[in-house]
XYZ file of N, CA and C in Angstrom:
354
model
N 137.774 -22.123 -215.944
C 137.375 -21.430 -217.136
C 137.905 -19.994 -217.085
N 138.468 -19.536 -218.167
C 139.057 -18.193 -218.236
C 137.979 -17.117 -218.287
N 138.349 -15.957 -217.831
C 137.438 -14.821 -217.876
C 137.279 -14.343 -219.325
N 136.075 -13.931 -219.734
C 135.894 -13.462 -221.117
C 136.676 -12.167 -221.367
N 137.144 -11.997 -222.589
C 137.903 -10.795 -222.949
C 136.982 -9.578 -222.992
N 137.550 -8.427 -222.665
C 136.809 -7.168 -222.768
C 136.691 -6.782 -224.236
N 135.672 -6.025 -224.581
C 135.579 -5.534 -225.960
C 136.768 -4.607 -226.261
N 137.215 -4.553 -227.499
C 138.397 -3.747 -227.831
C 138.307 -2.282 -227.399
N 137.136 -1.663 -227.448
C 137.018 -0.248 -227.100
C 137.140 0.022 -225.601
N 137.052 -1.012 -224.754
C 137.213 -0.822 -223.309
C 138.513 -1.421 -222.787
N 139.205 -2.166 -223.611
C 140.448 -2.811 -223.214
C 141.560 -1.774 -223.085
N 142.305 -1.828 -222.008
C 143.403 -0.888 -221.791
C 144.726 -1.520 -222.201
N 145.550 -0.686 -222.834
C 146.890 -1.135 -223.231
C 147.910 -0.112 -222.741
N 149.153 -0.502 -222.726
C 150.225 0.385 -222.268
C 150.399 1.542 -223.243
N 150.597 2.733 -222.676
C 150.755 3.932 -223.499
C 151.939 4.718 -222.954
N 153.038 4.677 -223.634
C 154.263 5.354 -223.193
C 154.496 6.624 -224.007
N 153.713 7.640 -223.786
C 153.878 8.877 -224.539
C 153.839 10.102 -223.630
N 153.996 9.920 -222.345
C 153.916 11.030 -221.410
C 155.329 11.512 -221.088
N 155.586 12.769 -221.389
C 156.879 13.365 -221.090
C 156.718 14.276 -219.880
N 157.524 14.038 -218.854
C 157.452 14.840 -217.635
C 158.843 14.943 -217.034
N 159.110 16.078 -216.386
C 160.390 16.233 -215.687
C 160.358 15.374 -214.427
N 161.505 15.217 -213.815
C 161.570 14.427 -212.581
C 160.693 15.057 -211.496
N 160.693 16.390 -211.415
C 159.872 17.089 -210.423
C 158.379 16.885 -210.702
N 157.988 17.005 -211.974
C 156.584 16.801 -212.334
C 156.146 15.377 -212.030
N 157.014 14.439 -212.359
C 156.696 13.028 -212.106
C 156.511 12.780 -210.608
N 157.400 13.377 -209.801
C 157.299 13.213 -208.345
C 156.005 13.826 -207.815
N 155.627 15.005 -208.331
C 154.389 15.656 -207.897
C 153.162 14.821 -208.263
N 153.153 14.304 -209.492
C 152.017 13.480 -209.938
C 151.938 12.200 -209.122
N 153.086 11.571 -208.886
C 153.124 10.329 -208.102
C 152.634 10.585 -206.674
N 153.075 11.685 -206.082
C 152.646 12.018 -204.717
C 151.142 12.287 -204.678
N 150.628 13.010 -205.675
C 149.194 13.294 -205.721
C 148.391 12.005 -205.886
N 148.888 11.092 -206.708
C 148.207 9.807 -206.910
C 148.190 9.004 -205.616
N 149.327 8.974 -204.918
C 149.393 8.247 -203.648
C 148.449 8.859 -202.620
N 148.396 10.197 -202.588
C 147.506 10.882 -201.649
C 146.043 10.542 -201.940
N 145.730 10.354 -203.236
C 144.362 9.995 -203.639
C 144.131 8.493 -203.549
N 145.150 7.750 -203.113
C 145.083 6.294 -202.982
C 144.758 5.621 -204.321
N 145.474 6.067 -205.366
C 145.295 5.515 -206.715
C 146.657 5.274 -207.353
N 146.658 4.443 -208.375
C 147.871 4.309 -209.186
C 147.987 5.576 -210.021
N 149.159 5.849 -210.558
C 149.345 7.030 -211.394
C 148.415 6.954 -212.601
N 148.305 5.792 -213.217
C 147.416 5.636 -214.375
C 145.976 5.962 -214.016
N 145.489 5.350 -212.942
C 144.097 5.575 -212.533
C 143.882 7.044 -212.144
N 144.884 7.637 -211.470
C 144.799 9.039 -211.065
C 144.670 9.951 -212.294
N 145.508 9.746 -213.302
C 145.461 10.585 -214.503
C 144.150 10.400 -215.266
N 143.669 9.168 -215.356
C 142.405 8.912 -216.054
C 141.250 9.555 -215.291
N 141.236 9.417 -213.970
C 140.184 10.031 -213.154
C 140.235 11.547 -213.283
N 141.429 12.108 -213.257
C 141.576 13.551 -213.406
C 141.045 14.000 -214.760
N 141.351 13.254 -215.783
C 140.858 13.573 -217.132
C 139.328 13.495 -217.189
N 138.756 12.493 -216.568
C 137.307 12.288 -216.632
C 136.532 13.323 -215.820
N 137.139 13.865 -214.775
C 136.408 14.769 -213.893
C 136.659 16.239 -214.169
N 137.644 16.563 -214.947
C 137.934 17.962 -215.272
C 137.404 18.277 -216.650
N 136.894 19.482 -216.803
C 136.396 19.916 -218.096
C 137.507 20.682 -218.797
N 137.928 20.167 -219.914
C 138.967 20.845 -220.678
C 138.318 21.875 -221.587
N 138.916 23.038 -221.624
C 138.424 24.072 -222.528
C 139.202 23.977 -223.832
N 138.530 24.075 -224.952
C 139.237 24.009 -226.221
C 140.257 25.131 -226.337
N 141.455 24.799 -226.789
C 142.518 25.792 -226.922
C 142.172 26.848 -227.956
N 141.345 26.506 -228.922
C 141.018 27.442 -229.986
C 139.980 28.476 -229.563
N 139.366 28.288 -228.406
C 138.318 29.212 -227.949
C 138.940 30.550 -227.589
N 138.475 31.587 -228.187
C 138.999 32.918 -227.970
C 138.459 33.472 -226.652
N 139.343 33.997 -225.800
C 138.887 34.514 -224.509
C 137.993 35.735 -224.687
N 138.201 36.499 -225.744
C 137.324 37.655 -225.953
C 135.896 37.192 -226.237
N 135.749 36.063 -226.911
C 134.421 35.497 -227.177
C 133.735 35.108 -225.862
N 134.484 34.476 -224.964
C 133.933 34.092 -223.659
C 133.590 35.323 -222.824
N 134.462 36.317 -222.856
C 134.218 37.535 -222.094
C 132.963 38.236 -222.599
N 132.815 38.316 -223.900
C 131.642 38.954 -224.489
C 130.374 38.184 -224.104
N 130.436 36.866 -224.155
C 129.281 36.043 -223.775
C 128.925 36.279 -222.306
N 129.935 36.365 -221.460
C 129.686 36.626 -220.044
C 129.036 37.993 -219.844
N 129.557 39.006 -220.515
C 129.007 40.357 -220.356
C 127.551 40.426 -220.818
N 127.240 39.749 -221.929
C 125.843 39.701 -222.403
C 124.952 39.026 -221.364
N 125.418 37.891 -220.828
C 124.632 37.162 -219.824
C 124.452 38.002 -218.571
N 125.497 38.700 -218.170
C 125.410 39.522 -216.953
C 124.408 40.667 -217.142
N 124.405 41.284 -218.330
C 123.435 42.346 -218.610
C 122.010 41.796 -218.551
N 121.799 40.641 -219.141
C 120.465 40.045 -219.141
C 120.021 39.686 -217.722
N 120.946 39.172 -216.921
C 120.616 38.843 -215.539
C 120.309 40.101 -214.725
N 121.009 41.191 -214.999
C 120.751 42.446 -214.291
C 119.348 42.963 -214.618
N 118.945 42.860 -215.878
C 117.604 43.285 -216.283
C 116.551 42.420 -215.580
N 116.761 41.087 -215.577
C 115.832 40.188 -214.884
C 115.758 40.502 -213.394
N 116.918 40.745 -212.796
C 116.984 41.073 -211.372
C 116.116 42.292 -211.077
N 116.290 43.335 -211.870
C 115.524 44.572 -211.661
C 114.018 44.339 -211.847
N 113.647 43.616 -212.899
C 112.223 43.347 -213.157
C 111.596 42.536 -212.028
N 112.321 41.525 -211.556
C 111.780 40.675 -210.490
C 111.641 41.471 -209.201
N 112.633 42.300 -208.886
C 112.553 43.107 -207.654
C 111.364 44.073 -207.702
N 111.082 44.623 -208.884
C 109.964 45.563 -209.008
C 108.613 44.856 -208.900
N 108.493 43.704 -209.556
C 107.190 43.039 -209.620
C 106.941 42.055 -208.488
N 108.000 41.455 -207.966
C 107.863 40.442 -206.909
C 108.954 40.636 -205.856
N 108.801 41.604 -204.971
C 109.860 41.886 -203.996
C 110.182 40.712 -203.071
N 109.255 39.767 -202.924
C 109.490 38.624 -202.041
C 110.230 37.481 -202.740
N 110.616 37.644 -203.979
C 111.205 36.550 -204.763
C 112.727 36.471 -204.604
N 113.229 36.618 -203.393
C 114.685 36.598 -203.189
C 115.301 35.242 -203.509
N 114.556 34.167 -203.315
C 115.083 32.831 -203.633
C 115.404 32.714 -205.123
N 114.519 33.212 -205.955
C 114.753 33.172 -207.408
C 115.971 34.010 -207.759
N 116.082 35.192 -207.153
C 117.229 36.053 -207.427
C 118.534 35.382 -207.007
N 118.509 34.720 -205.854
C 119.705 34.014 -205.396
C 120.086 32.887 -206.348
N 119.085 32.192 -206.880
C 119.374 31.109 -207.832
C 119.941 31.668 -209.128
N 119.390 32.777 -209.609
C 119.936 33.410 -210.816
C 121.380 33.868 -210.592
N 121.645 34.424 -209.419
C 123.003 34.855 -209.094
C 123.942 33.657 -209.043
N 123.465 32.549 -208.520
C 124.269 31.329 -208.474
C 124.631 30.851 -209.880
N 123.665 30.917 -210.797
C 123.933 30.538 -212.195
C 124.999 31.456 -212.782
N 124.869 32.746 -212.518
C 125.851 33.709 -213.032
C 127.240 33.408 -212.481
N 127.329 33.152 -211.179
C 128.627 32.872 -210.544
C 129.256 31.599 -211.106
N 128.445 30.581 -211.334
C 128.963 29.334 -211.899
C 129.535 29.594 -213.288
N 128.785 30.314 -214.101
C 129.262 30.648 -215.451
C 130.553 31.447 -215.370
N 130.603 32.407 -214.456
C 131.781 33.248 -214.313
C 132.997 32.433 -213.881
N 132.817 31.529 -212.951
C 133.944 30.693 -212.504
C 134.498 29.844 -213.644
N 133.624 29.370 -214.523
C 134.055 28.532 -215.639
C 134.649 29.341 -216.782
N 134.014 30.452 -217.129
C 134.401 31.198 -218.325
C 135.473 32.249 -218.065
N 135.429 32.882 -216.899
C 136.356 33.984 -216.639
C 136.688 34.060 -215.149
N 137.412 33.067 -214.618
C 137.660 33.039 -213.172
C 138.435 34.251 -212.663
N 139.214 34.897 -213.523
C 139.969 36.067 -213.116
C 139.048 37.227 -212.740
N 137.830 37.239 -213.245
C 136.898 38.331 -212.983
C 136.344 38.278 -211.564
N 136.469 37.154 -210.886
C 135.946 37.031 -209.526
C 136.895 37.602 -208.476
N 138.100 37.958 -208.860
C 139.101 38.411 -207.889
C 138.610 39.595 -207.070
N 137.945 40.567 -207.695
C 137.485 41.750 -206.968
C 135.976 41.766 -206.774
N 135.315 40.686 -207.075
C 133.865 40.609 -206.999
C 133.471 39.733 -205.819
N 132.597 40.213 -204.962
C 132.177 39.455 -203.793
C 130.891 38.707 -204.091
N 130.804 37.451 -203.654
C 129.557 36.688 -203.794
C 128.529 37.273 -202.844
N 127.306 37.484 -203.317
C 126.253 37.965 -202.418
C 125.821 36.848 -201.478
N 125.350 37.191 -200.291
C 124.892 36.142 -199.378
C 123.676 35.431 -199.932
N 123.644 34.126 -199.758
C 122.502 33.325 -200.249
C 121.665 32.867 -199.088
């Protein structure tokens, strides 16, 4: 008895629309082999695990959002230190949230900024 067909939305078909130079193709093929995957599976996995940022997103908008968040975190940091000096765990978690946001929104800003010890 034959295996049942997959639903159309999960069925994979050949897609020949990828343009790459010989060097790019060799790099992708080598990376796929290193990951022990086919090139197709490697590209799909890479797509599924990486977060793409919309091209239309203005970097000034992201920078402004980061600066607002950083100001708010600084105010919280100061308030917590004044009212609860033993709350270093909370401060470390807030700093971790800030660092995660910074790495995603403005990774260039971390070049001269040191992570505080956790």
